[in-house]
Amino acid sequence: MAGPLTGLKVVELGGIGPGPHAAMLLSDLGADAVRVERPAGGLSLRNGAKTDWSQRGRRSVAADMKTDEGVALVRALITKADVVIDGFRPGVAERLGIGPDEFTESNPGLVFARMTGWGQAGPLSSAVGHDINYIGLTGMLHAMGTTNAPPSPPLNLVGDFGGGSLYLVLGVLAALHERGQSGRGQVVDAAIVDGVSSLGQPIWSLLNGGVWQNRRQANILDGAAPFYRTYPCSDGKYVAVGAIEPQFYAALLTGLELDPKDLPTQMDQSTWADVNKQFAEIFASRTRADWEQVFGGTDACVTPVLDFDEAAANTHLRERGALIEIDGVVQSGVAPRFSRSATDVPKAPTTPGSSTDEVCADWGIK
């Protein structure tokens, strides 16, 4: 595969969630990523070999880590690798004999990237959990949702992938850059609680600056502001409104056929609830398609809220390749884009273990 990471060898120790997503991102950008799975297939969301496209673009080897032969194969792969993605709980890789200290002599440049929810150290490091638990501890989940309802989890995008896989990839690339200067690899401790906390720094800044309230649906970005929220239309579909800047807000009022002289000032929070009701009544009077016609080509920052099928058919996303279709499967394209390093169309995931001989030959493992 072409791309800026061509030539980089990555071993992904099979799992679910942010580890595979991180391996997908590296593979999308050209890395030769190999997924290690149990002989019968690792734990994943796939239903058959080609449905879990988060495992796209990389080959799969089978290794039973309960046998000497399986451990030997994984050790041989790691010895040849630039990067290992370890999604095990702390201490598991060491018990299997494939922890980072095992390779300080055979592969001193190895970047050993460890993906966990709680981190490698701390009171909860050995505890179990999932995305919702991790973002719950950081304070971010508390801020999501409506006033009179429990917090609403934002799928698992904020924790597993925003604070997890993206920060793991950031750590890998930073460690590789440092290796170019020192010649030495290192361990990357990527914890979802750390990544989500880092993602949340802009909100912490607003909170510390006294311009964010420590409660849901009371702030400019959490659905309280009438100019930054979603509204239902007469056909049961929705529009998203993001008219924060004064000139965008003015365009919003124009489209709604409202005179700003008849409304409170935009940032008067004491009036937001009443203005919300007024805007909601207007948006509910017409279909989403009508509002697309009204606001299309304007600076009002009003766009349709698309479902998955609609997004897959969206002209902008299709023309950019943000969403693509391969073998009849709709999925994300490769991101980001580069001016010189072209990336290939992602390849379908392989059947678990089907590439073992091929990978061993390519990586010089006997």
Short mmCIF file of C-alpha atoms in Angstrom, two decimals:
data_model
loop_
_atom_site.label_atom_id
_atom_site.label_comp_id
_atom_site.label_asym_id
_atom_site.label_seq_id
_atom_site.Cartn_x
_atom_site.Cartn_y
_atom_site.Cartn_z
CA MET A 1 0.00 0.00 0.00
CA ALA A 2 1.24 3.48 -0.81
CA GLY A 3 1.16 6.30 1.71
CA PRO A 4 3.45 8.28 4.02
CA LEU A 5 3.95 5.32 6.37
CA THR A 6 5.04 2.89 3.65
CA GLY A 7 7.79 0.62 4.99
CA LEU A 8 6.62 0.79 8.61
CA LYS A 9 5.97 -2.64 10.14
CA VAL A 10 3.22 -2.87 12.75
CA VAL A 11 2.11 -5.85 14.85
CA GLU A 12 -1.40 -5.60 16.25
CA LEU A 13 -2.18 -7.94 19.10
CA GLY A 14 -5.80 -8.85 18.31
CA GLY A 15 -8.61 -7.22 20.24
CA ILE A 16 -11.58 -4.91 19.81
CA GLY A 17 -12.19 -1.17 19.87
CA PRO A 18 -9.40 1.41 19.84
CA GLY A 19 -6.49 -0.98 19.21
CA PRO A 20 -7.83 -2.26 15.89
CA HIS A 21 -8.92 1.25 14.94
CA ALA A 22 -5.40 2.56 15.55
CA ALA A 23 -3.99 -0.27 13.42
CA MET A 24 -6.50 0.59 10.70
CA LEU A 25 -5.38 4.23 10.69
CA LEU A 26 -1.71 3.27 10.42
CA SER A 27 -2.51 0.76 7.70
CA ASP A 28 -4.62 3.31 5.81
CA LEU A 29 -1.55 5.55 5.68
CA GLY A 30 0.66 2.84 4.22
CA ALA A 31 2.03 0.81 7.14
CA ASP A 32 2.40 -2.95 6.74
CA ALA A 33 0.19 -3.87 9.69
CA VAL A 34 -0.28 -7.49 10.71
CA ARG A 35 -3.01 -8.59 13.11
CA VAL A 36 -2.29 -11.49 15.46
CA GLU A 37 -5.39 -13.55 16.22
CA ARG A 38 -6.25 -16.81 17.90
CA PRO A 39 -6.33 -19.75 15.48
CA ALA A 40 -10.14 -19.82 15.66
CA GLY A 41 -10.40 -16.05 15.11
CA GLY A 42 -9.99 -13.33 17.69
CA LEU A 43 -12.70 -11.46 19.50
CA SER A 44 -14.13 -8.94 17.04
CA LEU A 45 -17.35 -7.59 15.63
CA ARG A 46 -16.91 -9.41 12.35
CA ASN A 47 -19.57 -11.83 11.15
CA GLY A 48 -17.62 -13.63 8.50
CA ALA A 49 -14.27 -12.55 7.12
CA LYS A 50 -15.28 -9.40 5.28
CA THR A 51 -17.84 -7.59 7.39
CA ASP A 52 -15.66 -5.91 10.03
CA TRP A 53 -13.96 -3.37 7.83
CA SER A 54 -12.26 -1.79 10.84
CA GLN A 55 -9.84 -4.67 10.27
CA ARG A 56 -9.28 -3.61 6.67
CA GLY A 57 -5.94 -3.19 4.97
CA ARG A 58 -3.92 -5.62 7.03
CA ARG A 59 -3.07 -9.27 6.97
CA SER A 60 -3.81 -11.72 9.75
CA VAL A 61 -1.66 -14.41 11.32
CA ALA A 62 -2.82 -17.15 13.67
CA ALA A 63 -0.97 -17.71 16.93
CA ASP A 64 -2.07 -19.73 19.93
CA MET A 65 -0.38 -17.87 22.78
CA LYS A 66 -0.91 -20.86 25.06
CA THR A 67 1.68 -22.82 23.06
CA ASP A 68 5.43 -22.37 22.69
CA GLU A 69 5.01 -22.26 18.92
CA GLY A 70 2.47 -19.43 19.11
CA VAL A 71 4.63 -17.38 21.45
CA ALA A 72 7.67 -17.98 19.26
CA LEU A 73 5.82 -16.72 16.17
CA VAL A 74 4.67 -13.54 17.91
CA ARG A 75 8.15 -12.93 19.30
CA ALA A 76 9.61 -13.32 15.82
CA LEU A 77 7.13 -10.83 14.41
CA ILE A 78 7.80 -8.30 17.16
CA THR A 79 11.54 -8.63 16.64
CA LYS A 80 11.01 -7.50 13.03
CA ALA A 81 8.45 -4.79 13.82
CA ASP A 82 8.73 -1.04 14.24
CA VAL A 83 5.54 -0.79 16.29
CA VAL A 84 3.49 -3.11 18.50
CA ILE A 85 -0.09 -2.23 19.40
CA ASP A 86 -0.87 -3.92 22.71
CA GLY A 87 -4.52 -3.88 23.77
CA PHE A 88 -4.10 -6.31 26.67
CA ARG A 89 -4.70 -5.38 30.28
CA PRO A 90 -1.53 -4.32 32.18
CA GLY A 91 0.80 -7.23 32.83
CA VAL A 92 -0.74 -9.66 30.32
CA ALA A 93 1.92 -9.18 27.64
CA GLU A 94 4.63 -9.73 30.25
CA ARG A 95 2.99 -12.95 31.43
CA LEU A 96 2.90 -14.14 27.83
CA GLY A 97 6.60 -13.39 27.42
CA ILE A 98 6.09 -10.63 24.86
CA GLY A 99 6.40 -7.50 27.01
CA PRO A 100 8.61 -4.63 25.82
CA ASP A 101 11.53 -5.54 28.09
CA GLU A 102 11.88 -8.82 26.19
CA PHE A 103 13.04 -6.93 23.07
CA THR A 104 15.46 -4.31 24.37
CA GLU A 105 18.38 -6.16 22.79
CA SER A 106 16.80 -7.87 19.78
CA ASN A 107 14.85 -4.79 18.69
CA PRO A 108 16.04 -1.67 20.55
CA GLY A 109 14.12 0.65 18.24
CA LEU A 110 10.74 -0.94 18.97
CA VAL A 111 7.84 1.37 19.83
CA PHE A 112 5.55 -0.60 22.14
CA ALA A 113 2.17 1.19 22.17
CA ARG A 114 -0.14 0.12 24.98
CA MET A 115 -3.86 0.90 24.67
CA THR A 116 -5.93 0.75 27.85
CA GLY A 117 -8.84 2.58 29.41
CA TRP A 118 -7.36 3.38 32.81
CA GLY A 119 -3.64 3.38 32.00
CA GLN A 120 -0.66 1.26 32.97
CA ALA A 121 -0.53 2.71 36.50
CA GLY A 122 -2.96 4.17 39.01
CA PRO A 123 -5.58 2.78 41.40
CA LEU A 124 -7.84 1.58 38.57
CA SER A 125 -5.16 0.25 36.22
CA SER A 126 -6.20 -3.38 36.73
CA ALA A 127 -9.95 -2.71 36.68
CA VAL A 128 -12.23 -3.60 33.79
CA GLY A 129 -14.29 -1.01 31.96
CA HIS A 130 -15.61 0.30 28.67
CA ASP A 131 -15.80 3.63 26.90
CA ILE A 132 -18.76 4.86 28.95
CA ASN A 133 -16.92 4.16 32.21
CA TYR A 134 -13.79 5.99 31.11
CA ILE A 135 -15.53 9.14 29.89
CA GLY A 136 -17.74 9.05 32.97
CA LEU A 137 -14.70 9.42 35.22
CA THR A 138 -13.28 12.37 33.27
CA GLY A 139 -16.27 14.66 33.77
CA MET A 140 -17.04 14.80 30.05
CA LEU A 141 -20.01 12.43 30.11
CA HIS A 142 -21.62 14.55 32.83
CA ALA A 143 -21.75 17.45 30.34
CA MET A 144 -23.56 15.52 27.59
CA GLY A 145 -27.30 15.29 27.23
CA THR A 146 -30.34 17.24 28.37
CA THR A 147 -31.12 18.85 31.70
CA ASN A 148 -33.85 16.53 32.97
CA ALA A 149 -32.42 13.23 31.75
CA PRO A 150 -29.36 11.09 32.55
CA PRO A 151 -26.17 11.91 30.65
CA SER A 152 -26.24 10.60 27.07
CA PRO A 153 -23.20 8.64 25.82
CA PRO A 154 -21.92 9.98 22.47
CA LEU A 155 -21.71 6.45 21.02
CA ASN A 156 -18.15 5.33 21.84
CA LEU A 157 -16.53 7.99 19.70
CA VAL A 158 -15.24 10.25 22.48
CA GLY A 159 -13.58 7.55 24.57
CA ASP A 160 -12.51 4.57 22.49
CA PHE A 161 -11.62 6.48 19.37
CA GLY A 162 -11.22 10.19 20.21
CA GLY A 163 -9.33 9.76 23.47
CA GLY A 164 -8.12 6.25 22.66
CA SER A 165 -6.98 5.26 19.19
CA LEU A 166 -6.20 8.79 17.99
CA TYR A 167 -3.97 9.46 20.99
CA LEU A 168 -2.33 6.07 20.57
CA VAL A 169 -1.47 6.95 16.96
CA LEU A 170 -0.23 10.37 18.10
CA GLY A 171 2.01 8.67 20.63
CA VAL A 172 3.30 6.18 18.07
CA LEU A 173 4.21 8.89 15.57
CA ALA A 174 5.87 11.00 18.27
CA ALA A 175 7.90 8.01 19.49
CA LEU A 176 8.95 7.21 15.92
CA HIS A 177 10.09 10.80 15.45
CA GLU A 178 12.12 10.64 18.64
CA ARG A 179 13.58 7.28 17.54
CA GLY A 180 14.90 9.03 14.45
CA GLN A 181 17.06 11.15 16.74
CA SER A 182 17.97 8.69 19.50
CA GLY A 183 17.81 5.38 17.64
CA ARG A 184 15.84 3.95 20.55
CA GLY A 185 12.24 2.91 20.90
CA GLN A 186 10.06 3.30 23.97
CA VAL A 187 6.74 2.36 25.55
CA VAL A 188 3.72 4.52 24.77
CA ASP A 189 1.15 4.45 27.59
CA ALA A 190 -2.08 5.57 25.89
CA ALA A 191 -4.97 5.61 28.37
CA ILE A 192 -8.45 6.65 27.32
CA VAL A 193 -8.92 8.67 30.52
CA ASP A 194 -5.78 10.65 29.63
CA GLY A 195 -6.81 11.20 26.03
CA VAL A 196 -10.36 12.25 26.86
CA SER A 197 -9.05 14.66 29.50
CA SER A 198 -6.74 16.16 26.89
CA LEU A 199 -9.61 16.39 24.38
CA GLY A 200 -11.61 18.18 27.03
CA GLN A 201 -9.04 20.90 27.73
CA PRO A 202 -11.01 23.56 25.80
CA ILE A 203 -14.01 22.88 28.06
CA TRP A 204 -11.82 22.96 31.16
CA SER A 205 -10.52 26.33 29.98
CA LEU A 206 -14.05 27.69 29.61
CA LEU A 207 -14.98 26.28 33.03
CA ASN A 208 -11.91 27.79 34.69
CA GLY A 209 -12.59 31.08 32.93
CA GLY A 210 -16.05 31.30 34.42
CA VAL A 211 -17.86 31.05 31.09
CA TRP A 212 -19.00 27.42 31.43
CA GLN A 213 -21.46 26.12 34.01
CA ASN A 214 -20.88 22.75 35.65
CA ARG A 215 -24.26 21.37 34.56
CA ARG A 216 -25.79 19.96 31.42
CA GLN A 217 -27.60 22.00 28.78
CA ALA A 218 -26.64 25.33 30.32
CA ASN A 219 -23.85 26.40 27.99
CA ILE A 220 -23.17 27.63 24.51
CA LEU A 221 -22.10 24.26 23.07
CA ASP A 222 -24.29 21.76 24.92
CA GLY A 223 -27.70 22.46 23.43
CA ALA A 224 -28.76 25.35 25.65
CA ALA A 225 -28.07 28.08 23.09
CA PRO A 226 -30.82 28.49 20.47
CA PHE A 227 -28.15 29.09 17.83
CA TYR A 228 -26.20 25.88 18.57
CA ARG A 229 -28.49 22.87 18.72
CA THR A 230 -30.71 20.63 16.61
CA TYR A 231 -34.35 21.19 15.76
CA PRO A 232 -37.05 18.78 14.54
CA CYS A 233 -38.82 19.62 11.30
CA SER A 234 -42.41 18.89 10.26
CA ASP A 235 -41.41 15.58 8.63
CA GLY A 236 -39.72 14.21 11.76
CA LYS A 237 -36.23 14.89 10.42
CA TYR A 238 -33.75 17.32 11.95
CA VAL A 239 -31.51 20.26 11.13
CA ALA A 240 -28.31 21.21 12.91
CA VAL A 241 -27.78 24.88 13.71
CA GLY A 242 -24.33 26.27 14.48
CA ALA A 243 -24.73 30.03 14.02
CA ILE A 244 -22.37 31.22 16.76
CA GLU A 245 -20.72 34.25 15.15
CA PRO A 246 -22.88 37.39 14.91
CA GLN A 247 -22.88 37.44 11.11
CA PHE A 248 -23.94 33.78 10.99
CA TYR A 249 -26.64 34.43 13.57
CA ALA A 250 -27.92 37.31 11.46
CA ALA A 251 -28.16 34.98 8.46
CA LEU A 252 -30.05 32.47 10.61
CA LEU A 253 -32.59 35.10 11.62
CA THR A 254 -33.00 36.15 8.00
CA GLY A 255 -33.80 32.57 6.98
CA LEU A 256 -36.29 32.25 9.82
CA GLU A 257 -37.86 35.55 8.76
CA LEU A 258 -37.24 37.10 12.15
CA ASP A 259 -36.33 40.73 12.83
CA PRO A 260 -33.43 40.99 15.30
CA LYS A 261 -35.11 44.05 16.79
CA ASP A 262 -37.90 41.78 18.02
CA LEU A 263 -35.49 39.42 19.81
CA PRO A 264 -33.21 39.66 22.84
CA THR A 265 -29.48 39.97 22.27
CA GLN A 266 -27.91 36.75 21.09
CA MET A 267 -25.77 36.06 24.17
CA ASP A 268 -28.39 36.85 26.81
CA GLN A 269 -28.55 33.41 28.41
CA SER A 270 -31.56 34.32 30.53
CA THR A 271 -33.64 34.43 27.34
CA TRP A 272 -32.31 31.32 25.62
CA ALA A 273 -35.14 29.03 26.76
CA ASP A 274 -37.78 31.33 25.28
CA VAL A 275 -35.87 31.83 22.04
CA ASN A 276 -35.39 28.07 21.78
CA LYS A 277 -39.15 27.60 21.85
CA GLN A 278 -39.65 30.29 19.24
CA PHE A 279 -37.07 28.82 16.88
CA ALA A 280 -38.42 25.30 17.47
CA GLU A 281 -41.94 26.34 16.43
CA ILE A 282 -40.64 27.88 13.22
CA PHE A 283 -38.44 24.92 12.27
CA ALA A 284 -41.32 22.54 13.03
CA SER A 285 -43.51 24.34 10.51
CA ARG A 286 -41.61 23.11 7.45
CA THR A 287 -39.82 19.98 6.22
CA ARG A 288 -36.08 19.47 6.41
CA ALA A 289 -35.88 19.67 2.63
CA ASP A 290 -37.62 23.06 2.76
CA TRP A 291 -35.06 24.35 5.22
CA GLU A 292 -32.24 23.01 3.07
CA GLN A 293 -33.61 25.18 0.28
CA VAL A 294 -33.91 28.19 2.56
CA PHE A 295 -30.43 28.00 4.01
CA GLY A 296 -28.52 26.43 1.11
CA GLY A 297 -25.77 28.78 -0.05
CA THR A 298 -26.11 31.05 3.01
CA ASP A 299 -23.76 31.60 5.96
CA ALA A 300 -26.34 30.59 8.54
CA CYS A 301 -24.58 27.31 9.41
CA VAL A 302 -27.79 25.31 9.09
CA THR A 303 -27.39 21.80 7.69
CA PRO A 304 -29.45 18.61 7.64
CA VAL A 305 -28.87 15.89 10.23
CA LEU A 306 -28.43 12.84 8.03
CA ASP A 307 -28.91 9.22 8.98
CA PHE A 308 -26.36 6.63 7.84
CA ASP A 309 -28.10 5.86 4.56
CA GLU A 310 -28.45 9.54 3.74
CA ALA A 311 -24.83 10.25 4.64
CA ALA A 312 -23.68 7.44 2.36
CA ALA A 313 -25.49 9.11 -0.53
CA ASN A 314 -24.41 12.66 0.27
CA THR A 315 -22.75 14.36 -2.71
CA HIS A 316 -20.08 16.20 -0.73
CA LEU A 317 -18.99 13.15 1.26
CA ARG A 318 -19.00 11.00 -1.88
CA GLU A 319 -17.00 13.45 -4.02
CA ARG A 320 -14.38 13.91 -1.30
CA GLY A 321 -14.18 10.20 -0.64
CA ALA A 322 -15.01 10.71 3.03
CA LEU A 323 -17.37 7.78 2.58
CA ILE A 324 -16.64 5.13 -0.04
CA GLU A 325 -18.09 1.80 -1.10
CA ILE A 326 -15.97 -1.31 -1.60
CA ASP A 327 -17.46 -4.71 -2.39
CA GLY A 328 -20.87 -3.25 -1.61
CA VAL A 329 -19.78 -2.12 1.87
CA VAL A 330 -20.03 1.58 2.78
CA GLN A 331 -17.18 2.77 4.97
CA SER A 332 -14.92 5.69 5.70
CA GLY A 333 -12.25 6.78 3.27
CA VAL A 334 -8.64 7.37 4.25
CA ALA A 335 -7.94 10.47 6.36
CA PRO A 336 -6.14 12.80 6.37
CA ARG A 337 -5.02 13.63 2.81
CA PHE A 338 -1.47 14.37 1.72
CA SER A 339 -0.16 16.47 -1.15
CA ARG A 340 2.54 14.00 -2.23
CA SER A 341 1.95 10.68 -0.48
CA ALA A 342 -1.02 9.11 -2.20
CA THR A 343 -2.91 6.43 -0.31
CA ASP A 344 -4.49 3.35 -1.85
CA VAL A 345 -8.10 2.25 -1.60
CA PRO A 346 -8.39 0.14 1.58
CA LYS A 347 -8.28 -3.61 1.08
CA ALA A 348 -10.76 -6.03 2.60
CA PRO A 349 -9.80 -7.72 5.89
CA THR A 350 -8.35 -11.17 5.52
CA THR A 351 -9.68 -14.37 7.03
CA PRO A 352 -8.12 -14.88 10.49
CA GLY A 353 -4.79 -16.64 10.13
CA SER A 354 -4.92 -16.84 6.34
CA SER A 355 -1.78 -14.75 5.82
CA THR A 356 0.56 -16.46 8.28
CA ASP A 357 2.88 -18.06 5.72
CA GLU A 358 2.86 -15.00 3.49
CA VAL A 359 3.74 -12.61 6.32
CA CYS A 360 6.51 -14.86 7.58
CA ALA A 361 8.03 -14.98 4.11
CA ASP A 362 7.74 -11.22 3.60
CA TRP A 363 9.16 -10.39 7.02
CA GLY A 364 11.99 -12.93 6.76
CA ILE A 365 10.73 -15.23 9.51
CA LYS A 366 11.59 -18.89 9.19
#
